[in-house]
Short mmCIF file of C-alpha atoms in Angstrom, two decimals:
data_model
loop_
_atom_site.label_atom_id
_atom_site.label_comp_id
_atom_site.label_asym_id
_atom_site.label_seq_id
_atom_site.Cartn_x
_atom_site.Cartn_y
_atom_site.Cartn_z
CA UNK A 300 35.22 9.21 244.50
CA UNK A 301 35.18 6.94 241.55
CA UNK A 302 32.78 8.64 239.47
CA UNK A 303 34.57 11.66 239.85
CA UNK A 304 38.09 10.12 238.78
CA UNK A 305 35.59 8.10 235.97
CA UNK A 306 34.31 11.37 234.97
CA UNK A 307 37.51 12.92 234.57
CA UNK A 308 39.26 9.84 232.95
CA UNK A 309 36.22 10.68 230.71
CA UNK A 310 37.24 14.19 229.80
CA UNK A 311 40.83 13.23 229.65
CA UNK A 312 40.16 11.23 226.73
CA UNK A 313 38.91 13.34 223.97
CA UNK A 314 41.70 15.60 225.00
CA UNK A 315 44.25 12.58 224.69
CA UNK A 316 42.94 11.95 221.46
CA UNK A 317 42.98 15.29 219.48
CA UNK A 318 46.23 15.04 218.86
CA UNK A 319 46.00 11.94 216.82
CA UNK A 320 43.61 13.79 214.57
CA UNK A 321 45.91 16.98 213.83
CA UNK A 322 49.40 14.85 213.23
CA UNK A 323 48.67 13.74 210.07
CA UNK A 324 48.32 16.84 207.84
CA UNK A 325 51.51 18.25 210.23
CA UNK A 326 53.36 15.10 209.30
CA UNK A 327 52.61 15.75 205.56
CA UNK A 328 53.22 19.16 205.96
CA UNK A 329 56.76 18.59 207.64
CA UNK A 330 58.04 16.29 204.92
CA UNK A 331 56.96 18.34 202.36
CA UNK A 332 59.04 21.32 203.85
CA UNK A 333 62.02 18.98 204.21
CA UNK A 334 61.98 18.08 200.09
CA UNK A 335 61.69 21.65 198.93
CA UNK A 336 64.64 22.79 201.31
CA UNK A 337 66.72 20.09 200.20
CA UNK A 338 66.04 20.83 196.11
CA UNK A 339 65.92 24.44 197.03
CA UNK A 340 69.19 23.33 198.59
CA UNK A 341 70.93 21.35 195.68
CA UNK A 342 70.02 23.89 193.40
CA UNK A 343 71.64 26.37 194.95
CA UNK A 344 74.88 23.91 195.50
CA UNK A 345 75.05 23.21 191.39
CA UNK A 346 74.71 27.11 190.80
CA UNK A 347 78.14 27.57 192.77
CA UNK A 348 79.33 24.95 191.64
CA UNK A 349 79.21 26.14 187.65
CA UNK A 350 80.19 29.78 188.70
CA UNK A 351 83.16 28.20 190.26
CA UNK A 352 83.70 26.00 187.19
CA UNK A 353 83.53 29.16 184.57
CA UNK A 354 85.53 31.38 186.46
CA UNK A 355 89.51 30.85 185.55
CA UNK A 356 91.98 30.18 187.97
CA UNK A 357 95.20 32.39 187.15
CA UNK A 358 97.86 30.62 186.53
CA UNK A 359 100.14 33.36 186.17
CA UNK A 360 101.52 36.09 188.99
CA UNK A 361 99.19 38.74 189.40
CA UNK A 362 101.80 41.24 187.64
CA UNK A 363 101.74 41.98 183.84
CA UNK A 364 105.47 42.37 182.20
CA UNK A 365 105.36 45.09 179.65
CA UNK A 366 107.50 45.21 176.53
CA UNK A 367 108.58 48.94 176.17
CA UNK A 368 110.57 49.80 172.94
CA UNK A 369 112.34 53.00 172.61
CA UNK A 370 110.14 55.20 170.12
CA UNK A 371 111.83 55.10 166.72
CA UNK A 372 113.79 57.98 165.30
CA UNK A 373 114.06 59.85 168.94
CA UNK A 374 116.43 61.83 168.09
CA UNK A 375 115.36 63.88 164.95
CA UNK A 376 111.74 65.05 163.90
CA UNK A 377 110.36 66.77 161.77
CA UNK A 378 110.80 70.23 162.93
CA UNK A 379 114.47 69.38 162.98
CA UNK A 380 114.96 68.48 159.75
CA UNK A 381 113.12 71.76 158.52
CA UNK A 382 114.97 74.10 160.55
CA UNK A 383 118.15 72.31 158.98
CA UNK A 384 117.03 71.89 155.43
CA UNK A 385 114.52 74.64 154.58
CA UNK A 386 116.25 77.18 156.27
CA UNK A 387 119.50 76.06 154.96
CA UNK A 388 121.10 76.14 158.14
CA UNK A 389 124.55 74.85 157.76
CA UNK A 390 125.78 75.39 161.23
CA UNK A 391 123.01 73.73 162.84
CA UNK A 392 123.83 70.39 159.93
CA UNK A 393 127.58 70.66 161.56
CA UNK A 394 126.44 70.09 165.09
CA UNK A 395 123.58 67.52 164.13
CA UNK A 396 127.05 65.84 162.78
CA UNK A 397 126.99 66.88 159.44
CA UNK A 398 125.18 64.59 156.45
CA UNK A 399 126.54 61.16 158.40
CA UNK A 400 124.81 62.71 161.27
CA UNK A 401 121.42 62.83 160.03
CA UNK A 402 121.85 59.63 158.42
CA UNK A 403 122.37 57.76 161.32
CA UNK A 404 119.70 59.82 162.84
CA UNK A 405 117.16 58.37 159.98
CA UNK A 406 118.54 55.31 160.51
CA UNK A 407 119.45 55.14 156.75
CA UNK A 408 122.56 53.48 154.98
CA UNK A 409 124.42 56.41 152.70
CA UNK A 410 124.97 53.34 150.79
CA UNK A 411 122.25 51.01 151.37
CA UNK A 412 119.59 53.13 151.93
CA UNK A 413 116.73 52.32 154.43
CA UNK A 414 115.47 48.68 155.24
CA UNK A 415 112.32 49.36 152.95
CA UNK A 416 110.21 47.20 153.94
CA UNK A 417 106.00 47.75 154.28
CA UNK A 418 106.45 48.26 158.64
CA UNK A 419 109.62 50.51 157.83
CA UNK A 420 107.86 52.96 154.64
CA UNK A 421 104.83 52.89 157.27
CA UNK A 422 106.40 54.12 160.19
CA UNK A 423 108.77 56.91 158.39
CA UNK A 424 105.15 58.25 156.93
CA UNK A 425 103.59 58.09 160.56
CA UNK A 426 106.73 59.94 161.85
CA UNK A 427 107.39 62.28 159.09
CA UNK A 428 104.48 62.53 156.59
CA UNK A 429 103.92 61.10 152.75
CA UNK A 430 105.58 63.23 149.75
CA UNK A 431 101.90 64.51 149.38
CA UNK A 432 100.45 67.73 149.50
CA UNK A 433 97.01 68.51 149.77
CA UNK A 434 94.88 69.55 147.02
CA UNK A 435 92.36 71.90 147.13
CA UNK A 436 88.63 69.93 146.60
CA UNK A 437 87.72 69.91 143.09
CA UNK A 438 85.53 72.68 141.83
CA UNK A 439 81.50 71.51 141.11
CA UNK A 440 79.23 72.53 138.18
CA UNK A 441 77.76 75.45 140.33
CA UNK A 442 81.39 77.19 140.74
CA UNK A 443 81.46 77.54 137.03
CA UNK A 444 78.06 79.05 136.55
CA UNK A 445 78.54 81.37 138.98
CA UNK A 446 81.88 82.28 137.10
CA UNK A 447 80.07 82.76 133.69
CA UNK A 448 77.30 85.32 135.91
CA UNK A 449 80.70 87.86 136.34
CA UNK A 450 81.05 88.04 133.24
CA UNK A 451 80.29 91.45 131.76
CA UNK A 452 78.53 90.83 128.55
CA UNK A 453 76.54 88.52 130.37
CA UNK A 454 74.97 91.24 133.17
CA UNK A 455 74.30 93.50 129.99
CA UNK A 456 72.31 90.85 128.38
CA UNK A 457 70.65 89.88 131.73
CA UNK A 458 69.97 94.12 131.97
CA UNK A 459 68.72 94.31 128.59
CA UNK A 460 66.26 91.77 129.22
CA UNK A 461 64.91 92.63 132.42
CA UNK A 462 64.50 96.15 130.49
CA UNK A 463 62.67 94.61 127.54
CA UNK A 464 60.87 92.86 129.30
CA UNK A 465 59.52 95.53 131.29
CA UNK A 466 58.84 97.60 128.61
CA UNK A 467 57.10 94.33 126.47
CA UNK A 468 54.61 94.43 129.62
CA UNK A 469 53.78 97.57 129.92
CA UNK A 470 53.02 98.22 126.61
CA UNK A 471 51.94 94.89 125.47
CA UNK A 472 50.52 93.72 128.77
CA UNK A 473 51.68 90.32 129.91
CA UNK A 474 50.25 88.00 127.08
CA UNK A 475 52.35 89.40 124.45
CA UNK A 476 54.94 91.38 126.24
CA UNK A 477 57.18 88.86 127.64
CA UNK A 478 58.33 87.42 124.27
CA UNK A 479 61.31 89.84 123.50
CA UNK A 480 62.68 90.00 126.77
CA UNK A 481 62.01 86.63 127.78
CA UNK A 482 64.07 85.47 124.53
CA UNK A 483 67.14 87.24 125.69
CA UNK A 484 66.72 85.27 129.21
CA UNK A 485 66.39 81.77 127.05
CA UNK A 486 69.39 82.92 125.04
CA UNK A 487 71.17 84.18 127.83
CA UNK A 488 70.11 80.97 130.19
CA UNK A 489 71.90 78.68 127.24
CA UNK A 490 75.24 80.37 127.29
CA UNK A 491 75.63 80.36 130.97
CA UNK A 492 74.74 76.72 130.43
CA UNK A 493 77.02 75.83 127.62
CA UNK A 494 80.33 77.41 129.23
CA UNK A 495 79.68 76.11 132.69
CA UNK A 496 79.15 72.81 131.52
CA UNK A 497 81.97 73.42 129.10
CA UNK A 498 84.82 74.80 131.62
CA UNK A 499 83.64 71.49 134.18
CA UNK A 500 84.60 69.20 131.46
CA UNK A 501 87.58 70.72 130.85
CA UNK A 502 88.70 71.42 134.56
CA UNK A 503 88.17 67.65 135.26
CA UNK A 504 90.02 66.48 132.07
CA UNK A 505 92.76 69.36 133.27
CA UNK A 506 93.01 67.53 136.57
CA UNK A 507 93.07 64.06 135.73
CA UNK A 508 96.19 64.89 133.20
CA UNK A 509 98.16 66.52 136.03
CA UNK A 510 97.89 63.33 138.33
CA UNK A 511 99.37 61.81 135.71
CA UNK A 512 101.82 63.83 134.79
CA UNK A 513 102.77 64.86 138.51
CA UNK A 514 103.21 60.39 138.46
CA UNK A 515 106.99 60.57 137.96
CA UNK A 516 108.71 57.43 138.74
CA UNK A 517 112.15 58.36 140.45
CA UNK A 518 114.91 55.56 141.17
CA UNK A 519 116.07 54.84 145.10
CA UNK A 520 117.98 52.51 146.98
CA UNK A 521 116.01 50.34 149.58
CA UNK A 522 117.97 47.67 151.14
CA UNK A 523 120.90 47.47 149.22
CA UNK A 524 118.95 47.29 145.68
CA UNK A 525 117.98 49.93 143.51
CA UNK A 526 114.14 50.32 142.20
CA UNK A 527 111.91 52.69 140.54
CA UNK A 528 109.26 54.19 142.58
CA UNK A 529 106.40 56.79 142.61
CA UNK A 530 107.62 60.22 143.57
CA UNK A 531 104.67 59.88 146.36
CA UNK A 532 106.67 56.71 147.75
CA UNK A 533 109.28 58.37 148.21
CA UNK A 534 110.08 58.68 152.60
CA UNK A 535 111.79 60.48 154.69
CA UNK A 536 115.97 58.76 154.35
CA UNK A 537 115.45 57.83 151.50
CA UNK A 538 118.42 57.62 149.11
CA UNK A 539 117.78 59.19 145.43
CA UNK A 540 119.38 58.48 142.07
CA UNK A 541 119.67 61.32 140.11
CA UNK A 542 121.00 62.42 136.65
CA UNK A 543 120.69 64.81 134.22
CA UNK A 544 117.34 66.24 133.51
CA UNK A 545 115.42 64.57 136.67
CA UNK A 546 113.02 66.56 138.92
CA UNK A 547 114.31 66.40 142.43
CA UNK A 548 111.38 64.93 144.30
CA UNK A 549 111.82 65.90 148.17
CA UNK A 550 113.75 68.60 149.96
CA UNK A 551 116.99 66.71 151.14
CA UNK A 552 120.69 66.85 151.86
CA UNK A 553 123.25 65.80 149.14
CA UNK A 554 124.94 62.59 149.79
CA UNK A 555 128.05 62.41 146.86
CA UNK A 556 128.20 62.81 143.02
CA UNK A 557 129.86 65.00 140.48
CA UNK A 558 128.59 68.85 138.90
CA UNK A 559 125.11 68.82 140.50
CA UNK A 560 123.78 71.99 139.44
CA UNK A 561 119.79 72.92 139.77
CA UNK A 562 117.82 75.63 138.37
CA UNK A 563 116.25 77.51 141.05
CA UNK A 564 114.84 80.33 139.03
CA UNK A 565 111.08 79.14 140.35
CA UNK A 566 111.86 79.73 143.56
CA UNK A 567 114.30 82.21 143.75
CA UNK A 568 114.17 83.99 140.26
CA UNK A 569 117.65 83.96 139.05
CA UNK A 570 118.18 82.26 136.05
CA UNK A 571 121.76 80.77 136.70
CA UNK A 572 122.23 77.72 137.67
CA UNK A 573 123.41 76.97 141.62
CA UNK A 574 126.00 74.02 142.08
CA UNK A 575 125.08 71.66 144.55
CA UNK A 576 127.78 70.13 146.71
CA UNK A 577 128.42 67.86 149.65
CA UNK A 578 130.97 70.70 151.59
CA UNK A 579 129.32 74.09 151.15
CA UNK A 580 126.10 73.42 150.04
CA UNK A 581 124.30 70.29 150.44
CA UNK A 582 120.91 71.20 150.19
CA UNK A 583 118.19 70.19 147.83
CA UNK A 584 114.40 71.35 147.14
CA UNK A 585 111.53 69.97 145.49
CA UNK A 586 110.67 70.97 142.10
CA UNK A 587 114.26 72.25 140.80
CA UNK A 588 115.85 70.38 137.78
#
């Protein structure tokens, strides 16, 4: 009996002792895991911890109050005013409330004029348009050359030579034949040249003048004050000063004065003169004098 229980007090002792041999490297292993969680940990902490530090706390409610202005000159556009101006539609004038009507309308002073300041010309252009028109796109060098090919003395020169030239060839053969006809193509070649160069020059020159003299400087009142300004400043309400020999520079309605007569003959062909008044008729066009 006691070499069995020695025998198995034997066994039981490697057994006992294998797990002495194995808890070191687990014991290493364990606190290793333990350190990496806990950076893995912190890292993850400091991360949320920026987010949460960029990200703005709203002070404010979580509504947005919205400043809505009534849209400026509401009740009168454009298509208005032509149907009362262009069309000469006095009726129509009565039940806008007559001159003081519109006025009011364009928010402009009969004697003051408009506020005429940069926000004011720039929203009366935005609303209404500039006191431009469009012009067609200048004409290039090629335009004018092809103008000098319809000319008729030109295709008889370019006919004769292609004849000549035929002719040159056929009797001459191609060394010696080309010279006559291929003259008249030089010759030809150089007057197309000279009078399309020639009629650019003078179309640019032509144009240049007319912005110039289309530059006329008209007198307003803005704010109370009377100034000089470029007919292509002038706006829509704006007041004009006019006397005797002065272009009128917009299509409007006439505001007060004394014998206003225009001469209408571009536009309607009679030569008289038409009387312009405040009670019968108060409208005005571009161009007249």
């Amino acid at each position: 009996m006691s070499n069995i229980s020695h025998d198995g007090l034997n066994c039981r002792e490697p057994i006992l002792n294998m797990p002495t041999t194995r808890s070191i490297p687990n014991k290493w292993h364990l606190a290793f895991t333990a350190i990496y969680s806990s950076r893995a940990l912190y890292s993850l902490l400091n991360q949320k911890k920026k987010k949460s530090r960029k990200l703005p706390v709203p002070s404010n409610p979580s509504f947005v109050v919205l400043d809505v202005k009534p849209e400026a000159f509401s009740s009168i556009d454009h298509t208005t005013l032509t149907a009362i101006v262009k069309e000469k539609n006095f009726n129509k004038l009565l039940e806008f409330g007559g001159i003081e009507g519109v006025a009011d309308a364009l928010e402009t002073g009969i004697k003051n004029g408009i506020d005429g300041s940069v926000n004011d010309v720039a929203l009366r252009q935005e609303a209404f348009g500039s006191n431009t028109y469009q012009r067609p796109p200048a004409k290039r060098l090629f335009h004018f050359v092809v103008e000098a090919f319809k000319d008729l003395t030109i295709l008889i020169l370019i006919f004769c030579a292609a004849l000549s030239l035929g002719f040159g060839i056929k009797e001459n053969g191609a060394k010696e034949g080309w010279y006559d006809g291929g003259s008249i193509f030089v010759a030809v070649f150089l007057v197309i040249s000279v009078s399309a160069v020639s009629n650019f020059r003078q179309n640019r020159q032509f144009e240049k003048l007319s912005k110039v003299s289309n530059n006329i400087k008209v007198d307003v009142v803005r704010n109370g004050r009377r100034q000089k300004i470029s007919i292509f400043e002038v706006v829509v309400g704006d007041v004009v000063c006019l006397k005797i020999g002065d272009q009128v520079p917009a299509d409007g309605l006439f505001l007060d004065g004394h014998s206003l007569q225009v001469d209408e003959s571009s536009m309607t062909g009679e030569s008289d003169h038409v009387e312009i008044n405040s009670h019968h008729n108060p409208f005005c066009f571009l161009e007249p004098k």
